[in-house]
């Protein structure tokens, strides 16, 4: 008999049919006459209730049916008298696939802290909360592909192993097959990579942007969506050493086109969650964050603020003059700390802010220089609770200006000749951005720690599982 997934079992036309369900036991309760099992198979946040008439089953048979055990039940689907469910299954047969010893299975009924569950990351997808989060994660990935596909963007695969540091922040993980106990060095003590696997120093990518620009200046509009690695030693609830980034890149786009794309894209993804993840969002709204759904609905409706950095600094300075206290100083040229970003978004404007035109010294080499010679056409999208969710820019398309920045910033260009060729041959104005997938998920799920929206988080001192 064909198995029915629990997500499909609540269809009214199935009532009265014999059904076969398979899943993991969430709870079992009852008495000598009747036993109730709540079964979940991961296809939905909802459990199906299975009723065992103990006149037809013996106690020994149900003993191994404990929290975490996997079972197969065949029975009749009937309307339910009980509160909170529309239907239930009157069990006719029971098969046990695997038991879960109550003395050692870590996910017993009682609520666990997220810290505890992080240590059980191999089992936490079986909890309601993480089931919901990982289903939403899937749906958001689909939303991303759908959005770009519908807008004529091509999904372009950029390499994970690379020799260039796109962001120039020196946060790359090296990739080598060299014997670390016996490194060949030159007379200055520098490591010689000639005999390493790639014949040069190689690392895991911090961004697919540079290769994305090659593709955009050929295919017009592209996006990448893949794993990204940063060896930044910041142990915060918003940083991972391995995260997923979405990076669209668009030829012939200017700053306004870029901001329009950023805003439309985020709204599309949030709206997708509201339309496609109703049950899971309702669960998270009830259990984790009572304001979640309202906040998501609000963002879809709200026009984002577009704020030049220089004006942002003025607002912060005025706030300080009026008595607001920040831990870090504010002055033109400073890199805004998360407390400053949050003040602007959560207290001053009370809506998402796209900040633009940053001082060139705090941004990457590829950003287009403004006519003032001091600021660049970079954008950060700042979100309530999250802070920076997107970083993007118009790219410097002039070969000469780009070379000047590269020299000013001492960027090693030995391995970047191919990037400069985009500016040497048929260069065009273009722009793009990077959205941190897990930061988007933080916003959409209402979770507060980025370690809880990726199945197996990698952070300083943690590469378990
Ligand atoms: O602002 P970032 O560093 O920008 C870039 O990498 C550009 N090359 C993107 C582009 O223009 N194509 O990173 C982009 C986004 C950030 O806004 C943030 O959401 C996310 O990536 N991000 C991280 N997410 C989790 N953990 C980290 N360590 C992250 N670092 C950046
Ligand atoms: Mg950034």
Tab-separated table of C-alpha atoms and ligand atoms in Angstrom:
chain	number	residue	atom	x	y	z
A	1	UNK	CA	0.000	0.000	0.000
A	2	UNK	CA	1.328	3.409	-1.004
A	3	UNK	CA	2.401	5.696	1.793
A	4	UNK	CA	0.619	9.027	2.247
A	5	UNK	CA	2.732	11.908	3.484
A	6	UNK	CA	1.279	13.619	6.534
A	7	UNK	CA	1.190	16.955	4.708
A	8	UNK	CA	-1.342	15.389	2.319
A	9	UNK	CA	-3.392	13.477	4.830
A	10	UNK	CA	-5.631	16.345	5.897
A	11	UNK	CA	-7.369	16.491	2.497
A	12	UNK	CA	-11.107	16.056	3.284
A	13	UNK	CA	-11.622	13.527	0.474
A	14	UNK	CA	-9.341	11.048	2.220
A	15	UNK	CA	-11.701	10.663	5.186
A	16	UNK	CA	-13.006	7.113	5.344
A	17	UNK	CA	-10.063	5.702	3.339
A	18	UNK	CA	-7.500	3.249	4.505
A	19	UNK	CA	-4.115	5.008	4.651
A	20	UNK	CA	-0.504	4.098	5.274
A	21	UNK	CA	1.710	6.564	7.154
A	22	UNK	CA	5.353	6.429	8.197
A	23	UNK	CA	7.183	8.751	10.533
A	24	UNK	CA	8.718	9.451	13.905
A	25	UNK	CA	6.808	9.359	17.173
A	26	UNK	CA	6.572	12.720	18.878
A	27	UNK	CA	4.557	11.574	21.884
A	28	UNK	CA	2.519	8.660	23.147
A	29	UNK	CA	-0.068	8.895	25.906
A	30	UNK	CA	-3.252	7.103	26.977
A	31	UNK	CA	-4.487	4.309	29.194
A	32	UNK	CA	-5.229	0.594	29.137
A	33	UNK	CA	-8.150	1.001	26.739
A	34	UNK	CA	-6.755	3.443	24.236
A	35	UNK	CA	-3.360	4.880	23.298
A	36	UNK	CA	-2.690	8.043	21.277
A	37	UNK	CA	0.456	8.587	19.231
A	38	UNK	CA	1.374	11.916	17.652
A	39	UNK	CA	3.298	11.072	14.475
A	40	UNK	CA	5.392	13.445	12.381
A	41	UNK	CA	7.155	12.669	9.103
A	42	UNK	CA	8.831	16.021	8.463
A	43	UNK	CA	6.619	16.922	5.525
A	44	UNK	CA	4.723	19.450	7.669
A	45	UNK	CA	4.778	20.956	11.136
A	46	UNK	CA	1.494	19.106	11.790
A	47	UNK	CA	1.347	15.732	13.484
A	48	UNK	CA	-1.253	13.111	12.692
A	49	UNK	CA	-2.880	11.503	15.701
A	50	UNK	CA	-2.962	7.726	15.648
A	51	UNK	CA	-5.447	5.978	17.885
A	52	UNK	CA	-4.637	2.473	19.086
A	53	UNK	CA	-7.684	0.600	20.376
A	54	UNK	CA	-6.003	-1.610	22.986
A	55	UNK	CA	-8.586	-4.317	22.381
A	56	UNK	CA	-6.767	-4.907	19.054
A	57	UNK	CA	-3.134	-4.395	20.186
A	58	UNK	CA	-1.312	-5.714	23.179
A	59	UNK	CA	0.663	-3.578	25.565
A	60	UNK	CA	3.997	-5.251	24.717
A	61	UNK	CA	3.544	-4.281	21.063
A	62	UNK	CA	3.256	-0.593	21.921
A	63	UNK	CA	6.045	-0.493	24.486
A	64	UNK	CA	8.783	0.398	21.969
A	65	UNK	CA	6.591	3.168	20.521
A	66	UNK	CA	8.343	5.954	22.428
A	67	UNK	CA	9.385	9.486	21.503
A	68	UNK	CA	11.794	9.328	18.559
A	69	UNK	CA	10.948	5.803	17.411
A	70	UNK	CA	10.117	5.315	13.726
A	71	UNK	CA	6.978	3.437	12.815
A	72	UNK	CA	4.658	2.475	9.980
A	73	UNK	CA	0.933	2.435	10.605
A	74	UNK	CA	-1.920	1.338	8.385
A	75	UNK	CA	-5.411	2.299	9.431
A	76	UNK	CA	-8.597	4.115	8.656
A	77	UNK	CA	-8.627	7.886	8.437
A	78	UNK	CA	-11.604	9.196	10.368
A	79	UNK	CA	-12.887	12.554	11.479
A	80	UNK	CA	-11.582	13.449	14.880
A	81	UNK	CA	-13.626	14.316	17.949
A	82	UNK	CA	-10.568	15.688	19.685
A	83	UNK	CA	-9.694	19.360	19.814
A	84	UNK	CA	-6.947	20.706	17.560
A	85	UNK	CA	-7.140	18.155	14.770
A	86	UNK	CA	-9.562	17.492	11.957
A	87	UNK	CA	-8.812	13.822	11.470
A	88	UNK	CA	-6.989	10.897	13.001
A	89	UNK	CA	-6.063	7.349	12.100
A	90	UNK	CA	-7.646	4.304	13.715
A	91	UNK	CA	-4.686	1.956	13.699
A	92	UNK	CA	-5.098	-1.498	12.155
A	93	UNK	CA	-1.453	-2.535	11.888
A	94	UNK	CA	1.805	-1.357	13.406
A	95	UNK	CA	5.333	-1.964	12.165
A	96	UNK	CA	8.330	-0.643	14.089
A	97	UNK	CA	11.340	0.398	12.011
A	98	UNK	CA	13.617	1.682	14.740
A	99	UNK	CA	13.322	2.194	18.461
A	100	UNK	CA	14.704	5.185	20.392
A	101	UNK	CA	15.700	4.277	23.922
A	102	UNK	CA	14.025	6.822	26.256
A	103	UNK	CA	17.069	6.733	28.535
A	104	UNK	CA	19.456	7.901	25.816
A	105	UNK	CA	17.409	9.648	23.075
A	106	UNK	CA	18.194	13.323	23.749
A	107	UNK	CA	15.032	14.895	22.339
A	108	UNK	CA	12.453	14.053	24.944
A	109	UNK	CA	9.185	15.927	25.102
A	110	UNK	CA	10.238	18.810	27.318
A	111	UNK	CA	11.383	22.065	25.731
A	112	UNK	CA	15.111	22.340	25.109
A	113	UNK	CA	17.204	25.474	24.861
A	114	UNK	CA	18.661	26.395	21.482
A	115	UNK	CA	22.143	26.117	23.031
A	116	UNK	CA	21.433	22.504	23.986
A	117	UNK	CA	20.020	21.741	20.557
A	118	UNK	CA	23.103	23.200	18.827
A	119	UNK	CA	25.092	20.445	20.511
A	120	UNK	CA	22.591	18.000	19.059
A	121	UNK	CA	22.641	19.520	15.576
A	122	UNK	CA	22.529	16.015	14.104
A	123	UNK	CA	19.090	15.416	15.651
A	124	UNK	CA	17.580	18.879	15.961
A	125	UNK	CA	15.864	18.787	12.536
A	126	UNK	CA	13.456	16.381	14.246
A	127	UNK	CA	12.171	19.099	16.566
A	128	UNK	CA	9.187	21.244	15.608
A	129	UNK	CA	11.191	24.454	15.561
A	130	UNK	CA	14.049	23.198	13.406
A	131	UNK	CA	11.742	21.269	11.118
A	132	UNK	CA	9.947	24.559	10.473
A	133	UNK	CA	13.198	26.480	9.974
A	134	UNK	CA	14.671	24.024	7.496
A	135	UNK	CA	11.451	23.787	5.492
A	136	UNK	CA	11.417	27.596	5.322
A	137	UNK	CA	15.085	27.535	4.290
A	138	UNK	CA	14.145	25.307	1.365
A	139	UNK	CA	11.267	27.547	0.329
A	140	UNK	CA	13.457	30.642	0.436
A	141	UNK	CA	15.984	28.977	-1.869
A	142	UNK	CA	13.166	28.244	-4.310
A	143	UNK	CA	11.971	31.875	-4.008
A	144	UNK	CA	15.426	33.120	-4.943
A	145	UNK	CA	15.646	30.989	-8.063
A	146	UNK	CA	12.071	31.843	-9.045
A	147	UNK	CA	12.623	35.577	-8.643
A	148	UNK	CA	15.730	35.690	-10.770
A	149	UNK	CA	14.441	33.265	-13.359
A	150	UNK	CA	11.281	35.362	-13.779
A	151	UNK	CA	13.389	38.503	-14.138
A	152	UNK	CA	15.605	37.067	-16.884
A	153	UNK	CA	18.699	36.435	-14.745
A	154	UNK	CA	20.855	33.376	-15.439
A	155	UNK	CA	22.091	31.198	-12.572
A	156	UNK	CA	25.871	31.227	-12.959
A	157	UNK	CA	28.224	28.978	-11.010
A	158	UNK	CA	31.321	30.712	-9.705
A	159	UNK	CA	34.243	28.734	-8.269
A	160	UNK	CA	34.594	27.861	-4.626
A	161	UNK	CA	38.357	27.527	-4.837
A	162	UNK	CA	39.959	30.775	-5.921
A	163	UNK	CA	43.212	32.731	-5.808
A	164	UNK	CA	41.615	36.174	-5.389
A	165	UNK	CA	40.367	37.929	-2.274
A	166	UNK	CA	37.328	39.800	-3.587
A	167	UNK	CA	36.703	41.818	-0.451
A	168	UNK	CA	40.408	42.378	0.242
A	169	UNK	CA	39.828	41.759	3.921
A	170	UNK	CA	42.339	38.926	4.293
A	171	UNK	CA	39.761	36.549	5.742
A	172	UNK	CA	40.371	33.603	3.465
A	173	UNK	CA	40.756	29.950	4.375
A	174	UNK	CA	43.679	28.436	2.524
A	175	UNK	CA	43.361	25.328	0.388
A	176	UNK	CA	46.536	23.304	0.178
A	177	UNK	CA	47.834	19.782	-0.162
A	178	UNK	CA	51.257	20.788	1.154
A	179	UNK	CA	52.773	19.083	4.124
A	180	UNK	CA	52.388	21.756	6.790
A	181	UNK	CA	55.286	20.279	8.782
A	182	UNK	CA	57.702	20.722	5.912
A	183	UNK	CA	57.045	23.944	4.015
A	184	UNK	CA	59.401	25.204	1.321
A	185	UNK	CA	60.376	28.829	1.912
A	186	UNK	CA	62.381	31.434	0.013
A	187	UNK	CA	65.230	33.479	1.501
A	188	UNK	CA	62.694	35.985	2.974
A	189	UNK	CA	60.857	33.216	4.781
A	190	UNK	CA	57.842	33.357	2.451
A	191	UNK	CA	56.247	30.052	1.567
A	192	UNK	CA	56.854	28.837	-1.999
A	193	UNK	CA	53.648	27.498	-3.507
A	194	UNK	CA	55.094	26.348	-6.865
A	195	UNK	CA	54.777	22.719	-5.875
A	196	UNK	CA	51.387	23.074	-4.186
A	197	UNK	CA	48.347	21.516	-5.869
A	198	UNK	CA	47.360	24.619	-7.838
A	199	UNK	CA	50.922	25.885	-8.276
A	200	UNK	CA	49.988	28.999	-6.325
A	201	UNK	CA	48.358	30.006	-3.078
A	202	UNK	CA	44.637	29.140	-3.238
A	203	UNK	CA	41.726	29.706	-0.882
A	204	UNK	CA	38.001	29.225	-0.394
A	205	UNK	CA	36.009	32.055	-1.908
A	206	UNK	CA	34.724	34.989	0.171
A	207	UNK	CA	32.438	36.093	-2.677
A	208	UNK	CA	31.617	35.066	-6.231
A	209	UNK	CA	31.328	38.689	-7.313
A	210	UNK	CA	34.458	39.049	-9.420
A	211	UNK	CA	33.598	36.031	-11.556
A	212	UNK	CA	29.958	37.176	-11.468
A	213	UNK	CA	31.051	40.428	-13.114
A	214	UNK	CA	32.665	38.448	-15.930
A	215	UNK	CA	29.358	36.686	-16.489
A	216	UNK	CA	27.221	39.846	-16.269
A	217	UNK	CA	29.362	41.523	-18.892
A	218	UNK	CA	28.560	38.613	-21.196
A	219	UNK	CA	25.080	37.348	-20.310
A	220	UNK	CA	23.660	40.666	-19.089
A	221	UNK	CA	22.032	39.659	-15.823
A	222	UNK	CA	23.241	36.776	-13.690
A	223	UNK	CA	23.112	35.579	-10.120
A	224	UNK	CA	25.148	33.198	-8.062
A	225	UNK	CA	23.889	31.298	-5.040
A	226	UNK	CA	26.356	29.191	-3.161
A	227	UNK	CA	28.509	28.625	-0.117
A	228	UNK	CA	30.902	31.352	0.916
A	229	UNK	CA	33.695	31.216	3.476
A	230	UNK	CA	35.139	33.816	5.802
A	231	UNK	CA	37.775	33.274	8.426
A	232	UNK	CA	36.577	36.234	10.426
A	233	UNK	CA	37.112	35.631	14.057
A	234	UNK	CA	33.916	37.323	15.097
A	235	UNK	CA	31.909	35.188	17.435
A	236	UNK	CA	28.608	37.011	16.982
A	237	UNK	CA	25.017	35.862	16.467
A	238	UNK	CA	25.240	37.187	12.884
A	239	UNK	CA	28.492	35.719	11.552
A	240	UNK	CA	29.308	32.275	10.223
A	241	UNK	CA	32.592	30.995	8.824
A	242	UNK	CA	30.581	29.158	6.151
A	243	UNK	CA	27.429	30.822	4.890
A	244	UNK	CA	25.408	31.008	1.691
A	245	UNK	CA	25.347	34.121	-0.414
A	246	UNK	CA	23.120	35.230	-3.288
A	247	UNK	CA	24.918	37.581	-5.662
A	248	UNK	CA	23.119	39.122	-8.623
A	249	UNK	CA	25.153	41.214	-11.058
A	250	UNK	CA	23.554	43.379	-13.726
A	251	UNK	CA	25.074	45.045	-16.780
A	252	UNK	CA	23.887	48.568	-17.634
A	253	UNK	CA	22.488	49.119	-14.121
A	254	UNK	CA	23.049	52.304	-12.101
A	255	UNK	CA	22.622	53.089	-8.399
A	256	UNK	CA	18.855	53.513	-8.617
A	257	UNK	CA	18.428	50.286	-10.569
A	258	UNK	CA	20.523	48.552	-7.913
A	259	UNK	CA	18.455	49.862	-4.998
A	260	UNK	CA	15.214	49.021	-6.803
A	261	UNK	CA	16.444	45.460	-7.349
A	262	UNK	CA	17.544	45.055	-3.722
A	263	UNK	CA	14.194	46.242	-2.422
A	264	UNK	CA	12.050	44.295	-4.868
A	265	UNK	CA	14.057	41.114	-4.303
A	266	UNK	CA	13.814	41.141	-0.502
A	267	UNK	CA	10.105	41.942	-0.596
A	268	UNK	CA	9.528	39.121	-3.058
A	269	UNK	CA	11.319	36.619	-0.796
A	270	UNK	CA	9.462	37.731	2.337
A	271	UNK	CA	6.153	37.623	0.509
A	272	UNK	CA	7.002	34.152	-0.773
A	273	UNK	CA	7.468	32.989	2.800
A	274	UNK	CA	4.107	34.476	3.814
A	275	UNK	CA	2.414	32.650	0.941
A	276	UNK	CA	4.256	29.330	0.998
A	277	UNK	CA	5.242	28.736	4.619
A	278	UNK	CA	2.016	29.589	6.443
A	279	UNK	CA	1.921	26.695	8.915
A	280	UNK	CA	5.580	26.948	9.812
A	281	UNK	CA	5.427	30.738	10.210
A	282	UNK	CA	2.347	30.460	12.403
A	283	UNK	CA	4.174	27.952	14.562
A	284	UNK	CA	7.212	30.226	14.903
A	285	UNK	CA	4.958	33.214	15.506
A	286	UNK	CA	3.240	31.388	18.372
A	287	UNK	CA	6.276	29.744	19.909
A	288	UNK	CA	9.262	32.006	19.242
A	289	UNK	CA	8.306	35.533	18.297
A	290	UNK	CA	4.763	36.877	18.584
A	291	UNK	CA	5.455	39.820	16.275
A	292	UNK	CA	6.957	37.767	13.451
A	293	UNK	CA	4.166	37.560	10.889
A	294	UNK	CA	3.161	41.170	11.419
A	295	UNK	CA	6.776	42.257	10.888
A	296	UNK	CA	6.991	40.284	7.642
A	297	UNK	CA	3.717	41.737	6.373
A	298	UNK	CA	4.935	45.214	7.279
A	299	UNK	CA	8.206	44.897	5.337
A	300	UNK	CA	6.399	43.818	2.188
A	301	UNK	CA	4.259	46.988	2.334
A	302	UNK	CA	6.863	49.510	3.476
A	303	UNK	CA	8.948	51.669	1.200
A	304	UNK	CA	12.588	51.362	2.283
A	305	UNK	CA	14.384	54.572	3.258
A	306	UNK	CA	17.243	55.549	0.931
A	307	UNK	CA	19.820	57.402	2.949
A	308	UNK	CA	23.245	58.718	1.957
A	309	UNK	CA	25.895	57.890	4.559
A	310	UNK	CA	26.655	61.571	5.158
A	311	UNK	CA	23.030	62.221	6.151
A	312	UNK	CA	23.063	59.110	8.327
A	313	UNK	CA	26.062	60.451	10.218
A	314	UNK	CA	24.207	63.745	10.766
A	315	UNK	CA	21.210	61.942	12.228
A	316	UNK	CA	23.472	59.989	14.589
A	317	UNK	CA	25.365	63.126	15.644
A	318	UNK	CA	22.067	64.905	16.324
A	319	UNK	CA	20.928	61.940	18.408
A	320	UNK	CA	24.142	62.081	20.446
A	321	UNK	CA	23.686	65.829	20.936
A	322	UNK	CA	20.190	65.083	22.222
A	323	UNK	CA	21.560	62.649	24.810
A	324	UNK	CA	21.678	59.275	23.022
A	325	UNK	CA	24.634	57.161	24.217
A	326	UNK	CA	26.591	54.812	21.905
A	327	UNK	CA	29.521	52.603	22.808
A	328	UNK	CA	31.508	53.520	19.668
A	329	UNK	CA	32.227	57.067	18.410
A	330	UNK	CA	30.431	58.528	15.394
A	331	UNK	CA	32.257	60.781	12.913
A	332	UNK	CA	32.291	61.182	9.132
A	333	UNK	CA	34.514	58.402	7.871
A	334	UNK	CA	33.771	55.868	10.612
A	335	UNK	CA	32.540	52.400	9.780
A	336	UNK	CA	29.111	52.239	11.386
A	337	UNK	CA	28.799	49.796	14.255
A	338	UNK	CA	25.754	47.607	14.568
A	339	UNK	CA	24.400	49.841	17.392
A	340	UNK	CA	24.421	52.809	14.976
A	341	UNK	CA	22.728	50.867	12.200
A	342	UNK	CA	20.110	49.598	14.608
A	343	UNK	CA	19.428	53.072	15.939
A	344	UNK	CA	18.718	54.351	12.420
A	345	UNK	CA	16.531	51.397	11.462
A	346	UNK	CA	14.751	50.559	14.707
A	347	UNK	CA	14.475	53.902	16.478
A	348	UNK	CA	14.821	56.729	13.986
A	349	UNK	CA	13.115	55.521	10.799
A	350	UNK	CA	11.436	52.352	12.092
A	351	UNK	CA	11.818	50.769	8.642
A	352	UNK	CA	14.530	49.168	6.504
A	353	UNK	CA	17.189	51.582	5.306
A	354	UNK	CA	19.327	51.407	2.188
A	355	UNK	CA	22.409	53.401	3.054
A	356	UNK	CA	24.453	54.691	0.123
A	357	UNK	CA	27.532	56.681	-0.825
A	358	UNK	CA	29.979	55.552	1.822
A	359	UNK	CA	33.445	57.020	2.321
A	360	UNK	CA	35.730	55.206	-0.100
A	361	UNK	CA	38.230	54.270	2.618
A	362	UNK	CA	35.828	51.908	4.394
A	363	UNK	CA	34.664	50.062	1.267
A	364	UNK	CA	36.104	47.582	-1.226
A	365	UNK	CA	38.273	48.542	-4.203
A	366	UNK	CA	35.712	47.783	-6.909
A	367	UNK	CA	33.080	50.345	-5.878
A	368	UNK	CA	32.416	53.240	-8.267
A	369	UNK	CA	33.873	56.544	-7.146
A	370	UNK	CA	31.483	59.519	-6.961
A	371	UNK	CA	32.306	62.901	-8.518
A	372	UNK	CA	33.221	64.249	-5.033
A	373	UNK	CA	36.280	61.950	-5.079
A	374	UNK	CA	35.514	60.960	-1.462
A	375	UNK	CA	32.529	58.653	-1.565
A	376	UNK	CA	31.655	55.516	-3.497
A	377	UNK	CA	28.365	54.145	-4.818
A	378	UNK	CA	28.104	51.364	-2.283
A	379	UNK	CA	24.824	50.314	-0.687
A	380	UNK	CA	24.121	48.424	2.519
A	381	UNK	CA	20.566	47.334	3.214
A	382	UNK	CA	19.976	47.587	6.952
A	383	UNK	CA	17.168	45.625	8.558
A	384	UNK	CA	15.481	45.698	11.942
A	385	UNK	CA	17.030	43.155	14.357
A	386	UNK	CA	19.512	41.945	11.721
A	387	UNK	CA	21.556	44.996	10.771
A	388	UNK	CA	23.259	44.535	7.386
A	389	UNK	CA	21.394	42.025	5.259
A	390	UNK	CA	22.761	43.127	1.855
A	391	UNK	CA	26.024	44.704	0.733
A	392	UNK	CA	26.276	45.896	-2.859
A	393	UNK	CA	27.546	48.598	-5.170
A	394	UNK	CA	27.805	50.091	-8.574
A	395	UNK	CA	31.154	48.843	-9.915
A	396	UNK	CA	33.942	51.117	-11.108
A	397	UNK	CA	33.810	50.489	-14.836
A	398	UNK	CA	36.684	52.781	-15.835
A	399	UNK	CA	39.952	50.893	-16.217
A	400	UNK	CA	42.054	53.884	-15.172
A	401	UNK	CA	40.016	54.767	-12.107
A	402	UNK	CA	39.904	51.150	-11.021
A	403	UNK	CA	43.688	50.836	-11.389
A	404	UNK	CA	44.147	53.973	-9.300
A	405	UNK	CA	42.057	52.470	-6.487
A	406	UNK	CA	43.902	49.179	-6.732
A	407	UNK	CA	47.251	50.946	-6.407
A	408	UNK	CA	46.044	53.207	-3.576
A	409	UNK	CA	44.819	50.166	-1.681
A	410	UNK	CA	47.855	47.988	-2.430
A	411	UNK	CA	45.736	45.176	-3.825
A	412	UNK	CA	47.875	42.368	-5.232
A	413	UNK	CA	46.801	42.282	-8.871
A	414	UNK	CA	49.149	39.575	-10.059
A	415	UNK	CA	46.292	37.092	-10.262
A	416	UNK	CA	43.580	39.547	-11.307
A	417	UNK	CA	44.476	40.282	-14.930
A	418	UNK	CA	41.343	38.450	-16.018
A	419	UNK	CA	39.144	40.746	-13.904
A	420	UNK	CA	40.750	43.845	-15.398
A	421	UNK	CA	39.991	42.524	-18.877
A	422	UNK	CA	36.285	43.310	-18.254
A	423	UNK	CA	37.362	46.965	-18.098
A	424	UNK	CA	39.747	46.705	-21.028
A	425	UNK	CA	37.318	45.126	-23.479
A	426	UNK	CA	33.793	46.476	-23.865
A	427	UNK	CA	33.451	47.742	-20.324
A	428	UNK	CA	29.936	48.835	-19.263
A	429	UNK	CA	28.317	50.420	-16.223
A	430	UNK	CA	27.168	47.585	-13.977
A	431	UNK	CA	26.113	46.884	-10.421
A	432	UNK	CA	25.344	44.025	-8.084
A	433	UNK	CA	24.895	42.984	-4.517
A	434	UNK	CA	25.354	40.121	-2.095
A	435	UNK	CA	22.621	38.969	0.257
A	436	UNK	CA	23.559	36.754	3.176
A	437	UNK	CA	21.068	33.888	2.918
A	438	UNK	CA	21.200	33.133	6.640
A	439	UNK	CA	20.650	36.798	7.514
A	440	UNK	CA	17.504	36.723	5.386
A	441	UNK	CA	16.470	33.555	7.214
A	442	UNK	CA	17.017	35.217	10.576
A	443	UNK	CA	14.560	37.888	9.535
A	444	UNK	CA	12.014	35.498	8.069
A	445	UNK	CA	12.047	33.001	10.957
A	446	UNK	CA	12.422	35.445	13.849
A	447	UNK	CA	15.361	33.441	15.165
A	448	UNK	CA	18.069	35.502	16.826
A	449	UNK	CA	21.201	33.375	16.391
A	450	UNK	CA	22.547	32.660	12.900
A	451	UNK	CA	23.726	29.229	14.126
A	452	UNK	CA	20.068	28.232	14.281
A	453	UNK	CA	19.124	28.864	10.640
A	454	UNK	CA	21.817	26.718	8.962
A	455	UNK	CA	21.805	22.967	9.541
A	456	UNK	CA	25.457	22.606	10.525
A	457	UNK	CA	26.971	25.932	11.587
A	458	UNK	CA	30.705	26.531	11.213
A	459	UNK	CA	32.047	29.152	13.609
A	460	UNK	CA	35.346	29.728	15.424
A	461	UNK	CA	36.210	26.536	17.344
A	462	UNK	CA	33.270	24.657	15.924
A	463	UNK	CA	33.238	22.284	12.950
A	464	UNK	CA	31.305	19.442	14.582
A	465	UNK	CA	29.077	17.204	12.461
B	1	LIG	O1	28.969	42.970	2.400
B	1	LIG	P1	29.685	41.775	1.854
B	1	LIG	O2	31.025	41.466	2.388
B	1	LIG	O3	29.715	41.990	0.284
B	1	LIG	C1	30.321	41.179	-0.630
B	1	LIG	O4	30.848	40.134	-0.398
B	1	LIG	C2	30.134	41.643	-2.047
B	1	LIG	N1	31.176	41.015	-2.863
B	1	LIG	C3	28.752	41.301	-2.506
B	1	LIG	C4	28.465	41.767	-3.891
B	1	LIG	O5	28.381	42.956	-4.119
B	1	LIG	N2	28.301	40.855	-4.836
B	1	LIG	O6	28.767	40.494	2.066
B	1	LIG	C5	27.458	40.456	1.534
B	1	LIG	C6	26.472	39.944	2.558
B	1	LIG	C7	26.387	40.784	3.823
B	1	LIG	O7	25.549	41.893	3.659
B	1	LIG	C8	25.836	39.779	4.810
B	1	LIG	O8	24.433	39.670	4.661
B	1	LIG	C9	26.458	38.487	4.354
B	1	LIG	O9	26.859	38.662	3.015
B	1	LIG	N3	27.630	38.121	5.169
B	1	LIG	C10	27.640	37.161	6.093
B	1	LIG	N4	26.667	36.336	6.535
B	1	LIG	C11	26.999	35.454	7.504
B	1	LIG	N5	28.234	35.332	8.046
B	1	LIG	C12	29.239	36.140	7.635
B	1	LIG	N6	30.454	36.003	8.151
B	1	LIG	C13	28.951	37.102	6.610
B	1	LIG	N7	29.697	38.032	5.979
B	1	LIG	C14	28.876	38.647	5.100
B	2	LIG	MG1	29.224	44.425	3.815
